[in-house]
Structure formats: structure tokens, C-alpha cells
């Protein structure tokens, strides 16, 4: 099973820790795993790495799953859907980690370490003071049987540490970074099981990836330094390791790791701010160099087709919120109406639009506003045009102006009354007739109508707005504005 060659079906996994919201960088890792599984017609596993009991929470877990689903990431096995390699939550696998670590102790490949946190910290400081690299100094590796027996008799809490073999070369070929080699001497004996009985990250990952038959580990390159430790553990267990692909992390425009300082980082926040999942996915794949982000927008199946693990660029991925915003605007303009409507629905509910207009009218308003929107939240002002009669009075200038505006509005109202239906054509002829009669045209004429009908100076074309408002409402708004003038 765990012998990756081209004939073995691939098994990838995304393994978030539920200690925070889904960060856009982790979303990219999830996306690469998802695309890889889809491209190779393999399996995607979702595993929750919740061994940090203090920081993990059920609320973060729910949010992560929700964000992944929203992005269209589809796992085949996971805590919510089960599968043959479960359980998929690490806190439910503790017994296995302990038993397997004990088995390494039996074989002399791991040992009990009784050093306290305080003592370790003191020794670490001393190492640093001497200019030495910090790391476990091997004190409990060399305990005599008597010393060991003494610790046991006193019931001193212990961790289980891996006995890192000396002078072993650990090499692997990373699908993105190429050949990477470490010497085991640069690694000090590290913890497998903590004194509270919980497994360490490196141990749990190896036990799980191995037990779950993972063939490919795709993760951020901040984990490259963990890989040699994990490879040594595979050797100790006598199991074949998976293949690795470490992708570069996402940085802000200033070259620093993307954080809240740069703007939104949590997928849920992008969602609340009115981004479309399609835009985020397209942008994240573009950041990896898989598709040109200013090229044509791609459908999900086209992205899968274009995806190639070894094609992910080695360079840092610089996240530019402005570029994502621009891409979002492109998706708003180009997505099929049904898809756009689906993503707008939660916002529409919040704005009280659902009860005010039937779906046909809502879609007409969306169509009217999509050229002017970059975020889904930008549709709020567009819907407001139709929801509320504008307070037009304040939008008109000085006394002289007012007379001219009054003339334009009165004459246009008359032309509208004379028009049978105020559809696009009806509006154009009413406007032409009113321009002739009022002897006003161009900017002044149209700006006066716009202010009276929308209360704003900018917005969608009047040819789009007026047919949706309809004759009755247009005349009523014109009269309303005239009363205020
Ligand atoms: N829980 C780890 C993380 O979120 C997973 C790392 C891995 O993929 O091995 O960084």
C-alpha cells in the first residue's frame, strides 16, 4: 500500500490543526492536495491534527471544514465522512502513537527522558550563550540502569525521545525543490510522546501518514526541516516514506510572512468581505505559477487539467490583495448568473432583498450592477437604488441650477407618461423627446435624471436602471425629487 510507484493509486492528505481559522496559505496547501488527488484520480484525506489541546477548538474545526467546502475542496475520507483508515482526528489515535513509540523503546530506538521543562530551558540558554546550536544534549540517553531505576521509583514524569542514529545521511527528492540532503548529526534526539501522553507533531504525522497509506505529502516549505526527522522515523519503523512536495509559503508585498497586518488572511474573512471562492482558487493557483493570473478565467475542471505538482514555482508567492480584488471583479462579470446568484444569496438575505423583489427582478438588478462591482458587497449600493427612494434634494446645486433641473425633470416626467412601456427603447425615446423639448442635453441632462432617480452621481447605466424601476416608479421618483427641489 505505502509503496509509491506510478501504479499505486495516489493518496494525498490535508492535515490542518484546528487552532485558528483556515489561513489563506493553508487553503493553498489544501487546494494543491485537492488538485493533485483530482488530477491523479486518487484519494484526498482530511486529517485533523488536534493534539494541541489548549489551542484546538471545535469552533475552529467547524470553520475550517466550512471554509474548505466553500472553496470547493472535496475530501474522500475525513472526520465528518469516515473512511477505511480512520479515525481521522489525532486525539482519537493516541493509543496507537503510544503503543508504537513503546515498541521503539523496546528495540532501543527510543528512550524515556526525565528532564524537566525548566532544566531543558536552562541548558538551552547555556548552549546559546556558548554559541552552540540549541537542541537536546542527550542527557537521558546515557543514564545508567541504576539512575533510570531511581527516576522510575520516584515516579518522575517522562517523555519518550527518539534516539537519532549518528552519521546517517537522509536524502529525498522533493517534487518542487529537487534533491535535498541532511546529515542526521544536525538533528538531536527529539520527542515522540510528551509527558502528558500526547504525541509530538513529527511522530503523529509519520504514524498516521504510514497507517493511512499516504503516498504524497504536499505541504508548505516551512516543514522541510521536519522531513529528515520524519524520514528517520520511517527507517526506524521499517516502512517506505511517501513522496514529498514542499511548496513556498505566501508572503505579503513587503516580503514578510502574510499576516493580519497585510489585510484579510482567513478564508472566512475573504468570504464575509464578498470574495468569490472561484476567484480565490484561481488566484491561489496563479500564485503557484500554474496558470497566468491575468489570463483567461478557468473553470474548475480546466484548473485540474492545468495542474502539475512539479510545475509549482519555487519562488515565494507574493500575495497582492489588489490583484485578487481585480480577479474577483472579473469573476463577478463572467460567472453564469445562477452561480453568481447562489453566492450572493446570503448577502441578499441580510440586506432584506429576498422579500422585496422576486428572483427575476433580483437577477435583473444583479445584471445591471455586475459591471460596477468588484466585491459581492458592492451590490449593496446597487440594490439600495431599487429598495429606497433617494433623497435627491441635497444632490442639486444652487438656485439657478435648480430651475434648470426642475425643467428637465418635469419635461422628462411628461415624456415618460407618454411612453407606453419604459423599457430600454421606451426610455431612449422618452429621453430624446425630453432633450428636444427642454433644450438640454448631454451631461447636465443625464446627471439630473441620475440624481433624481438614484440620489448618486455614479452607478450603473440609466438604460439598465430605468427599465427595472419601471414607469410608475420612475415617475414617482421624479415627482418626489421635484417636491424636494
Ligand atoms: N498540522 C500541520 C500543519 O498544519 C500539518 C503539517 C503536515 O502537513 O505535515 O502545519
CSV table of C-alpha atoms and ligand atoms in Angstrom, one decimal:
chain,number,residue,atom,x,y,z
A,1,UNK,CA,0.0,0.0,0.0
A,2,UNK,CA,2.6,2.5,1.1
A,3,UNK,CA,4.9,1.9,-1.8
A,4,UNK,CA,4.6,4.9,-4.1
A,5,UNK,CA,5.1,4.0,-7.7
A,6,UNK,CA,3.1,5.0,-10.7
A,7,UNK,CA,0.7,2.1,-10.4
A,8,UNK,CA,-0.3,2.6,-6.8
A,9,UNK,CA,-3.4,4.8,-6.5
A,10,UNK,CA,-2.4,8.1,-5.0
A,11,UNK,CA,-3.5,9.1,-1.5
A,12,UNK,CA,-2.9,12.7,-0.5
A,13,UNK,CA,-3.8,14.4,2.7
A,14,UNK,CA,-4.5,17.8,4.1
A,15,UNK,CA,-3.8,17.9,7.8
A,16,UNK,CA,-4.8,21.2,9.4
A,17,UNK,CA,-4.6,21.9,13.1
A,18,UNK,CA,-7.9,23.4,14.4
A,19,UNK,CA,-6.1,26.1,16.4
A,20,UNK,CA,-7.3,29.0,14.3
A,21,UNK,CA,-9.3,29.9,11.2
A,22,UNK,CA,-8.2,28.5,7.8
A,23,UNK,CA,-5.4,30.8,6.7
A,24,UNK,CA,-5.2,31.6,3.0
A,25,UNK,CA,-1.7,29.9,3.0
A,26,UNK,CA,-3.1,26.7,4.4
A,27,UNK,CA,-6.0,26.9,1.9
A,28,UNK,CA,-3.4,26.9,-0.8
A,29,UNK,CA,-1.9,23.7,0.6
A,30,UNK,CA,-5.4,22.2,0.7
A,31,UNK,CA,-6.0,23.3,-2.8
A,32,UNK,CA,-2.8,21.7,-4.1
A,33,UNK,CA,-3.6,18.4,-2.4
A,34,UNK,CA,-7.1,18.5,-3.8
A,35,UNK,CA,-6.0,19.3,-7.3
A,36,UNK,CA,-3.3,16.6,-7.1
A,37,UNK,CA,-5.8,14.0,-6.0
A,38,UNK,CA,-8.3,15.0,-8.7
A,39,UNK,CA,-5.6,15.1,-11.4
A,40,UNK,CA,-4.3,11.6,-10.5
A,41,UNK,CA,-7.8,10.3,-9.8
A,42,UNK,CA,-6.6,9.5,-6.3
A,43,UNK,CA,-8.0,10.0,-2.8
A,44,UNK,CA,-7.8,13.1,-0.6
A,45,UNK,CA,-7.8,12.6,3.1
A,46,UNK,CA,-8.7,15.3,5.6
A,47,UNK,CA,-7.0,14.7,9.0
A,48,UNK,CA,-7.4,16.9,12.0
A,49,UNK,CA,-4.2,17.4,13.9
A,50,UNK,CA,-5.7,18.4,17.2
A,51,UNK,CA,-3.1,17.2,19.6
A,52,UNK,CA,-2.5,20.7,21.0
A,53,UNK,CA,-5.4,20.5,23.4
A,54,UNK,CA,-5.1,24.0,24.8
A,55,UNK,CA,-5.3,25.8,21.4
A,56,UNK,CA,-7.6,23.4,19.5
A,57,UNK,CA,-11.3,24.0,19.4
A,58,UNK,CA,-14.5,22.6,17.9
A,59,UNK,CA,-15.4,26.0,16.6
A,60,UNK,CA,-12.2,26.3,14.6
A,61,UNK,CA,-12.7,22.7,13.4
A,62,UNK,CA,-16.2,23.7,12.1
A,63,UNK,CA,-14.9,26.8,10.5
A,64,UNK,CA,-12.0,25.1,8.7
A,65,UNK,CA,-14.4,22.4,7.2
A,66,UNK,CA,-16.8,25.1,6.2
A,67,UNK,CA,-14.1,27.2,4.5
A,68,UNK,CA,-12.7,24.1,2.7
A,69,UNK,CA,-16.2,23.2,1.4
A,70,UNK,CA,-16.8,26.8,0.3
A,71,UNK,CA,-13.6,26.7,-1.7
A,72,UNK,CA,-14.9,23.5,-3.4
A,73,UNK,CA,-12.3,21.3,-1.9
A,74,UNK,CA,-13.7,17.7,-1.7
A,75,UNK,CA,-12.1,15.1,0.5
A,76,UNK,CA,-13.0,11.5,0.2
A,77,UNK,CA,-12.1,10.4,3.7
A,78,UNK,CA,-12.2,12.6,6.9
A,79,UNK,CA,-13.6,13.1,10.4
A,80,UNK,CA,-17.0,14.0,9.1
A,81,UNK,CA,-17.4,11.3,6.5
A,82,UNK,CA,-15.3,8.4,7.9
A,83,UNK,CA,-13.3,6.0,5.7
A,84,UNK,CA,-11.3,2.9,5.9
A,85,UNK,CA,-8.2,4.5,7.5
A,86,UNK,CA,-10.0,6.3,10.4
A,87,UNK,CA,-10.3,7.7,12.9
A,88,UNK,CA,-9.2,11.0,11.2
A,89,UNK,CA,-8.8,13.0,14.3
A,90,UNK,CA,-5.4,12.6,16.1
A,91,UNK,CA,-6.8,12.8,19.6
A,92,UNK,CA,-8.7,9.6,18.7
A,93,UNK,CA,-5.4,7.9,17.7
A,94,UNK,CA,-3.3,8.5,20.8
A,95,UNK,CA,-3.3,4.9,21.9
A,96,UNK,CA,-1.6,3.9,18.6
A,97,UNK,CA,1.0,6.6,18.9
A,98,UNK,CA,1.9,5.4,22.5
A,99,UNK,CA,2.0,1.7,21.6
A,100,UNK,CA,4.2,2.3,18.6
A,101,UNK,CA,6.5,4.5,20.5
A,102,UNK,CA,6.8,1.9,23.3
A,103,UNK,CA,7.7,-0.6,20.6
A,104,UNK,CA,10.6,1.6,19.6
A,105,UNK,CA,11.7,1.8,23.2
A,106,UNK,CA,11.7,-2.0,23.4
A,107,UNK,CA,14.0,-2.1,20.4
A,108,UNK,CA,16.3,0.5,21.9
A,109,UNK,CA,15.4,3.1,19.2
A,110,UNK,CA,13.7,5.4,21.7
A,111,UNK,CA,14.1,6.0,25.4
A,112,UNK,CA,12.5,7.6,28.4
A,113,UNK,CA,13.7,11.1,29.2
A,114,UNK,CA,13.1,12.5,32.7
A,115,UNK,CA,14.4,16.1,32.1
A,116,UNK,CA,12.0,18.8,33.3
A,117,UNK,CA,11.0,21.7,31.1
A,118,UNK,CA,12.9,24.1,33.4
A,119,UNK,CA,16.1,22.1,33.2
A,120,UNK,CA,15.8,21.8,29.4
A,121,UNK,CA,15.3,25.6,29.1
A,122,UNK,CA,18.3,26.3,31.3
A,123,UNK,CA,20.5,24.0,29.3
A,124,UNK,CA,19.2,25.5,26.0
A,125,UNK,CA,20.1,29.0,27.2
A,126,UNK,CA,23.6,27.8,28.2
A,127,UNK,CA,24.1,26.3,24.7
A,128,UNK,CA,23.0,29.6,23.1
A,129,UNK,CA,25.3,31.5,25.4
A,130,UNK,CA,28.2,29.4,24.2
A,131,UNK,CA,27.2,29.9,20.6
A,132,UNK,CA,26.2,26.3,20.2
A,133,UNK,CA,23.1,25.3,18.3
A,134,UNK,CA,20.3,24.6,20.7
A,135,UNK,CA,18.9,21.0,20.9
A,136,UNK,CA,18.6,18.1,23.3
A,137,UNK,CA,22.0,17.3,24.8
A,138,UNK,CA,21.3,13.6,25.2
A,139,UNK,CA,21.5,13.5,29.0
A,140,UNK,CA,18.9,10.7,29.5
A,141,UNK,CA,20.2,8.7,26.5
A,142,UNK,CA,23.2,7.8,28.7
A,143,UNK,CA,21.6,7.1,32.0
A,144,UNK,CA,22.8,4.0,33.9
A,145,UNK,CA,20.3,1.3,34.8
A,146,UNK,CA,20.6,2.5,38.4
A,147,UNK,CA,19.8,6.1,37.6
A,148,UNK,CA,16.9,5.0,35.4
A,149,UNK,CA,15.5,2.8,38.2
A,150,UNK,CA,15.8,5.7,40.6
A,151,UNK,CA,13.7,8.0,38.4
A,152,UNK,CA,11.1,5.3,38.0
A,153,UNK,CA,11.0,4.6,41.7
A,154,UNK,CA,10.3,8.3,42.3
A,155,UNK,CA,7.6,8.4,39.6
A,156,UNK,CA,9.2,11.2,37.7
A,157,UNK,CA,7.2,12.1,34.6
A,158,UNK,CA,8.9,11.3,31.4
A,159,UNK,CA,8.8,11.9,27.6
A,160,UNK,CA,9.7,9.3,25.0
A,161,UNK,CA,12.6,10.5,22.8
A,162,UNK,CA,13.8,9.1,19.6
A,163,UNK,CA,17.4,8.0,19.6
A,164,UNK,CA,18.7,9.8,16.4
A,165,UNK,CA,21.2,7.5,14.8
A,166,UNK,CA,24.7,9.0,14.3
A,167,UNK,CA,26.1,9.9,10.9
A,168,UNK,CA,23.2,8.8,8.7
A,169,UNK,CA,22.6,10.6,5.5
A,170,UNK,CA,18.9,11.4,4.9
A,171,UNK,CA,18.1,12.4,1.3
A,172,UNK,CA,14.9,12.8,-0.6
A,173,UNK,CA,13.8,14.2,-3.9
A,174,UNK,CA,11.3,16.9,-3.4
A,175,UNK,CA,8.8,17.3,-6.3
A,176,UNK,CA,9.2,21.1,-6.2
A,177,UNK,CA,12.7,21.7,-4.7
A,178,UNK,CA,14.6,18.7,-6.2
A,179,UNK,CA,17.2,16.8,-4.2
A,180,UNK,CA,17.6,17.6,-0.6
A,181,UNK,CA,20.1,16.0,1.8
A,182,UNK,CA,20.6,16.3,5.5
A,183,UNK,CA,23.1,14.5,7.9
A,184,UNK,CA,21.5,13.0,11.0
A,185,UNK,CA,24.1,14.7,13.1
A,186,UNK,CA,22.4,18.0,12.7
A,187,UNK,CA,19.3,16.5,14.4
A,188,UNK,CA,19.2,16.0,18.2
A,189,UNK,CA,17.1,13.3,19.9
A,190,UNK,CA,13.5,14.6,19.6
A,191,UNK,CA,10.3,13.9,21.5
A,192,UNK,CA,7.8,11.2,20.3
A,193,UNK,CA,5.5,11.3,23.2
A,194,UNK,CA,5.1,14.2,25.6
A,195,UNK,CA,4.9,13.9,29.3
A,196,UNK,CA,1.1,14.4,29.1
A,197,UNK,CA,0.9,11.3,26.9
A,198,UNK,CA,0.2,13.2,23.7
A,199,UNK,CA,2.2,12.5,20.6
A,200,UNK,CA,4.5,15.1,19.1
A,201,UNK,CA,3.8,16.5,15.6
A,202,UNK,CA,6.6,14.6,13.9
A,203,UNK,CA,5.6,11.3,15.5
A,204,UNK,CA,1.9,11.5,14.9
A,205,UNK,CA,2.4,12.6,11.3
A,206,UNK,CA,4.6,9.6,10.5
A,207,UNK,CA,2.4,7.1,12.3
A,208,UNK,CA,-0.7,8.5,10.5
A,209,UNK,CA,0.7,9.0,7.0
A,210,UNK,CA,2.1,5.5,7.2
A,211,UNK,CA,-1.1,3.9,8.6
A,212,UNK,CA,-3.3,5.9,6.2
A,213,UNK,CA,-1.3,4.8,3.2
A,214,UNK,CA,-0.4,8.3,2.2
A,215,UNK,CA,1.6,8.3,-1.0
A,216,UNK,CA,2.2,12.0,-1.4
A,217,UNK,CA,2.8,14.7,1.2
A,218,UNK,CA,2.2,18.1,-0.2
A,219,UNK,CA,2.8,20.9,2.4
A,220,UNK,CA,4.4,24.3,3.0
A,221,UNK,CA,8.2,24.5,2.8
A,222,UNK,CA,8.3,25.6,6.5
A,223,UNK,CA,8.1,21.8,7.0
A,224,UNK,CA,11.2,20.9,5.0
A,225,UNK,CA,13.3,20.8,8.2
A,226,UNK,CA,10.8,18.3,9.7
A,227,UNK,CA,11.2,15.9,6.8
A,228,UNK,CA,14.6,14.4,7.7
A,229,UNK,CA,13.2,13.6,11.2
A,230,UNK,CA,10.2,12.0,9.6
A,231,UNK,CA,12.3,10.0,7.2
A,232,UNK,CA,14.5,8.7,10.1
A,233,UNK,CA,11.2,7.6,11.8
A,234,UNK,CA,10.2,5.7,8.7
A,235,UNK,CA,13.5,4.0,8.7
A,236,UNK,CA,13.1,3.0,12.3
A,237,UNK,CA,9.7,1.6,11.6
A,238,UNK,CA,11.0,-0.2,8.5
A,239,UNK,CA,8.4,1.5,6.3
A,240,UNK,CA,8.6,3.2,3.0
A,241,UNK,CA,8.1,7.0,3.2
A,242,UNK,CA,5.8,8.9,0.9
A,243,UNK,CA,6.9,11.3,-1.8
A,244,UNK,CA,7.3,14.9,-0.7
A,245,UNK,CA,6.4,18.3,-2.3
A,246,UNK,CA,7.1,21.4,-0.3
A,247,UNK,CA,5.6,24.5,-1.8
A,248,UNK,CA,6.7,28.0,-1.0
A,249,UNK,CA,4.8,30.0,1.6
A,250,UNK,CA,2.7,33.0,0.8
A,251,UNK,CA,4.3,36.4,1.6
A,252,UNK,CA,2.9,39.9,1.8
A,253,UNK,CA,4.0,42.6,-0.6
A,254,UNK,CA,6.8,43.5,1.8
A,255,UNK,CA,8.3,40.0,1.6
A,256,UNK,CA,7.2,39.1,5.2
A,257,UNK,CA,5.0,36.1,6.0
A,258,UNK,CA,1.4,37.0,5.2
A,259,UNK,CA,-0.3,38.1,8.4
A,260,UNK,CA,-3.2,40.2,9.5
A,261,UNK,CA,-1.1,43.4,9.1
A,262,UNK,CA,-1.4,42.8,5.3
A,263,UNK,CA,-5.3,42.6,5.3
A,264,UNK,CA,-7.6,39.6,5.4
A,265,UNK,CA,-5.8,36.3,5.8
A,266,UNK,CA,-8.6,34.0,7.0
A,267,UNK,CA,-10.7,32.4,4.2
A,268,UNK,CA,-13.8,33.1,6.2
A,269,UNK,CA,-13.0,36.8,6.3
A,270,UNK,CA,-12.5,36.9,2.5
A,271,UNK,CA,-15.9,35.2,2.3
A,272,UNK,CA,-17.5,37.8,4.5
A,273,UNK,CA,-15.9,40.6,2.6
A,274,UNK,CA,-17.5,39.5,-0.6
A,275,UNK,CA,-14.9,37.5,-2.4
A,276,UNK,CA,-15.9,34.5,-4.6
A,277,UNK,CA,-14.4,31.1,-4.0
A,278,UNK,CA,-13.7,30.8,-7.7
A,279,UNK,CA,-11.6,34.0,-7.6
A,280,UNK,CA,-9.6,32.8,-4.6
A,281,UNK,CA,-8.9,29.4,-6.1
A,282,UNK,CA,-7.9,30.9,-9.4
A,283,UNK,CA,-5.6,33.5,-7.7
A,284,UNK,CA,-4.0,30.9,-5.4
A,285,UNK,CA,-3.3,28.6,-8.3
A,286,UNK,CA,-2.0,31.6,-10.3
A,287,UNK,CA,0.4,32.4,-7.3
A,288,UNK,CA,1.8,28.9,-7.7
A,289,UNK,CA,2.7,29.7,-11.4
A,290,UNK,CA,0.3,27.0,-12.6
A,291,UNK,CA,-1.9,29.4,-14.6
A,292,UNK,CA,-1.3,33.0,-15.6
A,293,UNK,CA,-3.4,35.1,-13.2
A,294,UNK,CA,-4.1,37.7,-15.9
A,295,UNK,CA,-5.0,35.0,-18.4
A,296,UNK,CA,-8.5,33.7,-19.2
A,297,UNK,CA,-10.6,32.6,-16.2
A,298,UNK,CA,-10.7,28.9,-15.9
A,299,UNK,CA,-13.4,26.5,-14.8
A,300,UNK,CA,-12.6,24.0,-12.0
A,301,UNK,CA,-12.0,21.1,-14.4
A,302,UNK,CA,-9.7,23.3,-16.5
A,303,UNK,CA,-7.6,24.1,-13.4
A,304,UNK,CA,-7.4,20.4,-12.6
A,305,UNK,CA,-6.1,19.8,-16.1
A,306,UNK,CA,-3.5,22.5,-15.9
A,307,UNK,CA,-2.3,21.4,-12.5
A,308,UNK,CA,1.1,19.8,-12.3
A,309,UNK,CA,2.9,19.3,-8.9
A,310,UNK,CA,6.4,19.8,-10.3
A,311,UNK,CA,5.2,22.9,-12.2
A,312,UNK,CA,4.6,24.8,-8.9
A,313,UNK,CA,7.1,27.6,-8.8
A,314,UNK,CA,9.9,27.5,-6.2
A,315,UNK,CA,9.9,31.2,-5.7
A,316,UNK,CA,7.9,32.8,-2.8
A,317,UNK,CA,4.3,33.5,-3.6
A,318,UNK,CA,3.6,37.2,-3.1
A,319,UNK,CA,0.1,37.9,-2.1
A,320,UNK,CA,-1.4,41.1,-3.6
A,321,UNK,CA,-4.9,41.9,-2.2
A,322,UNK,CA,-5.5,44.4,-5.1
A,323,UNK,CA,-4.8,41.7,-7.7
A,324,UNK,CA,-7.2,39.3,-6.0
A,325,UNK,CA,-9.8,42.1,-5.9
A,326,UNK,CA,-9.4,42.7,-9.7
A,327,UNK,CA,-9.7,38.9,-10.3
A,328,UNK,CA,-12.9,38.9,-8.2
A,329,UNK,CA,-14.4,41.6,-10.3
A,330,UNK,CA,-13.6,39.6,-13.4
A,331,UNK,CA,-15.4,36.5,-11.9
A,332,UNK,CA,-18.4,38.7,-11.0
A,333,UNK,CA,-18.7,39.8,-14.6
A,334,UNK,CA,-18.1,36.4,-16.2
A,335,UNK,CA,-19.7,33.8,-14.0
A,336,UNK,CA,-23.1,32.3,-15.1
A,337,UNK,CA,-25.9,34.2,-13.4
A,338,UNK,CA,-27.1,31.1,-11.5
A,339,UNK,CA,-23.6,30.7,-9.9
A,340,UNK,CA,-23.3,34.4,-9.1
A,341,UNK,CA,-26.8,34.4,-7.6
A,342,UNK,CA,-26.0,31.4,-5.4
A,343,UNK,CA,-23.0,33.2,-3.9
A,344,UNK,CA,-24.9,36.5,-3.5
A,345,UNK,CA,-27.9,34.9,-1.8
A,346,UNK,CA,-26.6,35.1,1.8
A,347,UNK,CA,-25.9,38.8,1.3
A,348,UNK,CA,-29.2,39.4,-0.3
A,349,UNK,CA,-31.0,37.8,2.7
A,350,UNK,CA,-29.1,40.1,5.0
A,351,UNK,CA,-30.0,43.2,3.0
A,352,UNK,CA,-33.7,42.3,3.1
A,353,UNK,CA,-33.7,41.9,-0.7
A,354,UNK,CA,-35.3,38.5,-0.8
A,355,UNK,CA,-38.7,39.7,0.5
A,356,UNK,CA,-38.6,42.9,-1.5
A,357,UNK,CA,-38.2,41.5,-5.0
A,358,UNK,CA,-38.9,38.3,-6.8
A,359,UNK,CA,-35.9,36.3,-8.2
A,360,UNK,CA,-36.4,37.6,-11.7
A,361,UNK,CA,-36.1,41.2,-10.5
A,362,UNK,CA,-33.2,40.4,-8.3
A,363,UNK,CA,-31.3,38.9,-11.2
A,364,UNK,CA,-32.1,41.9,-13.4
A,365,UNK,CA,-30.6,44.1,-10.7
A,366,UNK,CA,-27.5,41.9,-10.4
A,367,UNK,CA,-27.1,42.0,-14.2
A,368,UNK,CA,-27.4,45.8,-14.0
A,369,UNK,CA,-24.8,46.1,-11.3
A,370,UNK,CA,-22.2,43.5,-12.2
A,371,UNK,CA,-20.0,45.8,-14.3
A,372,UNK,CA,-19.7,48.1,-11.3
A,373,UNK,CA,-18.9,45.5,-8.6
A,374,UNK,CA,-15.6,44.1,-7.6
A,375,UNK,CA,-16.9,42.5,-4.4
A,376,UNK,CA,-20.2,40.9,-3.7
A,377,UNK,CA,-20.7,43.5,-1.0
A,378,UNK,CA,-20.6,46.2,-3.7
A,379,UNK,CA,-24.1,45.0,-4.8
A,380,UNK,CA,-25.5,46.6,-1.6
A,381,UNK,CA,-25.4,50.1,-3.1
A,382,UNK,CA,-26.9,48.8,-6.3
A,383,UNK,CA,-29.8,47.1,-4.5
A,384,UNK,CA,-30.2,50.2,-2.4
A,385,UNK,CA,-31.0,52.2,-5.6
A,386,UNK,CA,-34.1,50.0,-6.0
A,387,UNK,CA,-35.0,49.5,-2.4
A,388,UNK,CA,-35.3,53.1,-1.3
A,389,UNK,CA,-36.4,56.3,-2.9
A,390,UNK,CA,-33.4,58.5,-2.9
A,391,UNK,CA,-33.2,61.7,-1.0
A,392,UNK,CA,-32.5,63.7,-4.1
A,393,UNK,CA,-32.9,67.3,-2.9
A,394,UNK,CA,-29.5,67.7,-1.4
A,395,UNK,CA,-27.9,66.4,-4.6
A,396,UNK,CA,-28.9,69.5,-6.6
A,397,UNK,CA,-26.8,72.6,-6.8
A,398,UNK,CA,-27.5,76.4,-6.4
A,399,UNK,CA,-30.7,78.3,-7.2
A,400,UNK,CA,-30.1,78.8,-11.0
A,401,UNK,CA,-29.2,75.1,-11.3
A,402,UNK,CA,-32.4,74.1,-9.6
A,403,UNK,CA,-34.6,75.9,-12.1
A,404,UNK,CA,-32.9,74.1,-15.0
A,405,UNK,CA,-33.1,70.8,-13.1
A,406,UNK,CA,-36.8,71.3,-12.4
A,407,UNK,CA,-37.4,71.9,-16.1
A,408,UNK,CA,-35.6,68.8,-17.1
A,409,UNK,CA,-37.4,66.6,-14.6
A,410,UNK,CA,-40.8,68.0,-15.3
A,411,UNK,CA,-40.4,67.5,-19.1
A,412,UNK,CA,-38.9,64.1,-18.7
A,413,UNK,CA,-41.7,63.0,-16.4
A,414,UNK,CA,-44.2,64.1,-19.1
A,415,UNK,CA,-42.3,62.2,-21.8
A,416,UNK,CA,-42.3,59.1,-19.6
A,417,UNK,CA,-46.1,59.3,-19.1
A,418,UNK,CA,-46.5,59.5,-22.9
A,419,UNK,CA,-44.4,56.4,-23.4
A,420,UNK,CA,-46.2,53.1,-23.3
A,421,UNK,CA,-43.6,51.0,-21.5
A,422,UNK,CA,-40.4,52.3,-20.1
A,423,UNK,CA,-38.2,49.5,-21.3
A,424,UNK,CA,-34.8,50.4,-22.8
A,425,UNK,CA,-36.2,51.5,-26.1
A,426,UNK,CA,-39.1,53.4,-24.4
A,427,UNK,CA,-36.6,55.2,-22.2
A,428,UNK,CA,-34.4,56.2,-25.1
A,429,UNK,CA,-37.3,57.7,-27.0
A,430,UNK,CA,-38.6,59.5,-23.8
A,431,UNK,CA,-35.1,60.9,-23.2
A,432,UNK,CA,-34.8,62.1,-26.8
A,433,UNK,CA,-38.1,63.8,-26.7
A,434,UNK,CA,-37.4,65.4,-23.4
A,435,UNK,CA,-34.0,66.7,-24.5
A,436,UNK,CA,-35.6,68.3,-27.5
A,437,UNK,CA,-38.4,70.0,-25.5
A,438,UNK,CA,-36.2,71.1,-22.7
A,439,UNK,CA,-33.4,72.2,-24.9
A,440,UNK,CA,-31.0,70.5,-22.5
A,441,UNK,CA,-28.8,67.6,-23.4
A,442,UNK,CA,-25.6,65.8,-22.6
A,443,UNK,CA,-24.1,65.6,-19.1
A,444,UNK,CA,-26.4,68.1,-17.5
A,445,UNK,CA,-29.5,66.3,-18.7
A,446,UNK,CA,-28.4,62.8,-17.7
A,447,UNK,CA,-26.8,63.8,-14.4
A,448,UNK,CA,-30.1,65.5,-13.4
A,449,UNK,CA,-32.0,62.3,-14.1
A,450,UNK,CA,-29.4,60.2,-12.4
A,451,UNK,CA,-29.5,62.3,-9.2
A,452,UNK,CA,-33.3,62.4,-9.1
A,453,UNK,CA,-33.6,58.6,-9.7
A,454,UNK,CA,-30.7,57.3,-7.7
A,455,UNK,CA,-29.5,60.1,-5.5
A,456,UNK,CA,-26.0,59.4,-6.7
A,457,UNK,CA,-23.6,60.8,-9.2
A,458,UNK,CA,-22.2,57.4,-10.3
A,459,UNK,CA,-23.5,53.9,-10.8
A,460,UNK,CA,-24.9,51.6,-13.4
A,461,UNK,CA,-26.1,52.9,-16.8
A,462,UNK,CA,-29.6,54.6,-16.7
A,463,UNK,CA,-30.5,52.4,-19.6
A,464,UNK,CA,-30.2,49.5,-17.3
A,465,UNK,CA,-31.7,51.1,-14.2
A,466,UNK,CA,-34.8,52.7,-15.7
A,467,UNK,CA,-36.4,49.6,-17.2
A,468,UNK,CA,-36.0,47.8,-13.8
A,469,UNK,CA,-37.6,50.7,-11.9
A,470,UNK,CA,-40.5,50.7,-14.4
A,471,UNK,CA,-42.6,53.6,-15.5
A,472,UNK,CA,-44.7,54.0,-12.3
A,473,UNK,CA,-41.6,54.1,-10.0
A,474,UNK,CA,-39.7,56.4,-12.3
A,475,UNK,CA,-42.5,58.9,-12.4
A,476,UNK,CA,-43.0,58.7,-8.7
A,477,UNK,CA,-39.3,59.3,-8.1
A,478,UNK,CA,-39.3,62.2,-10.5
A,479,UNK,CA,-42.2,63.8,-8.6
A,480,UNK,CA,-40.6,63.1,-5.3
A,481,UNK,CA,-37.4,64.9,-6.5
A,482,UNK,CA,-39.5,67.8,-7.8
A,483,UNK,CA,-41.2,68.2,-4.4
A,484,UNK,CA,-37.8,68.4,-2.8
A,485,UNK,CA,-36.4,70.9,-5.2
B,1,LIG,N1,-0.7,20.1,11.2
B,1,LIG,C1,0.4,20.5,10.4
B,1,LIG,C2,0.3,22.0,9.9
B,1,LIG,O1,-0.9,22.5,10.0
B,1,LIG,C3,0.5,19.6,9.2
B,1,LIG,C4,1.8,19.6,8.6
B,1,LIG,C5,2.0,18.4,7.6
B,1,LIG,O2,1.3,18.5,6.5
B,1,LIG,O3,2.7,17.5,7.8
B,1,LIG,O4,1.2,22.6,9.6
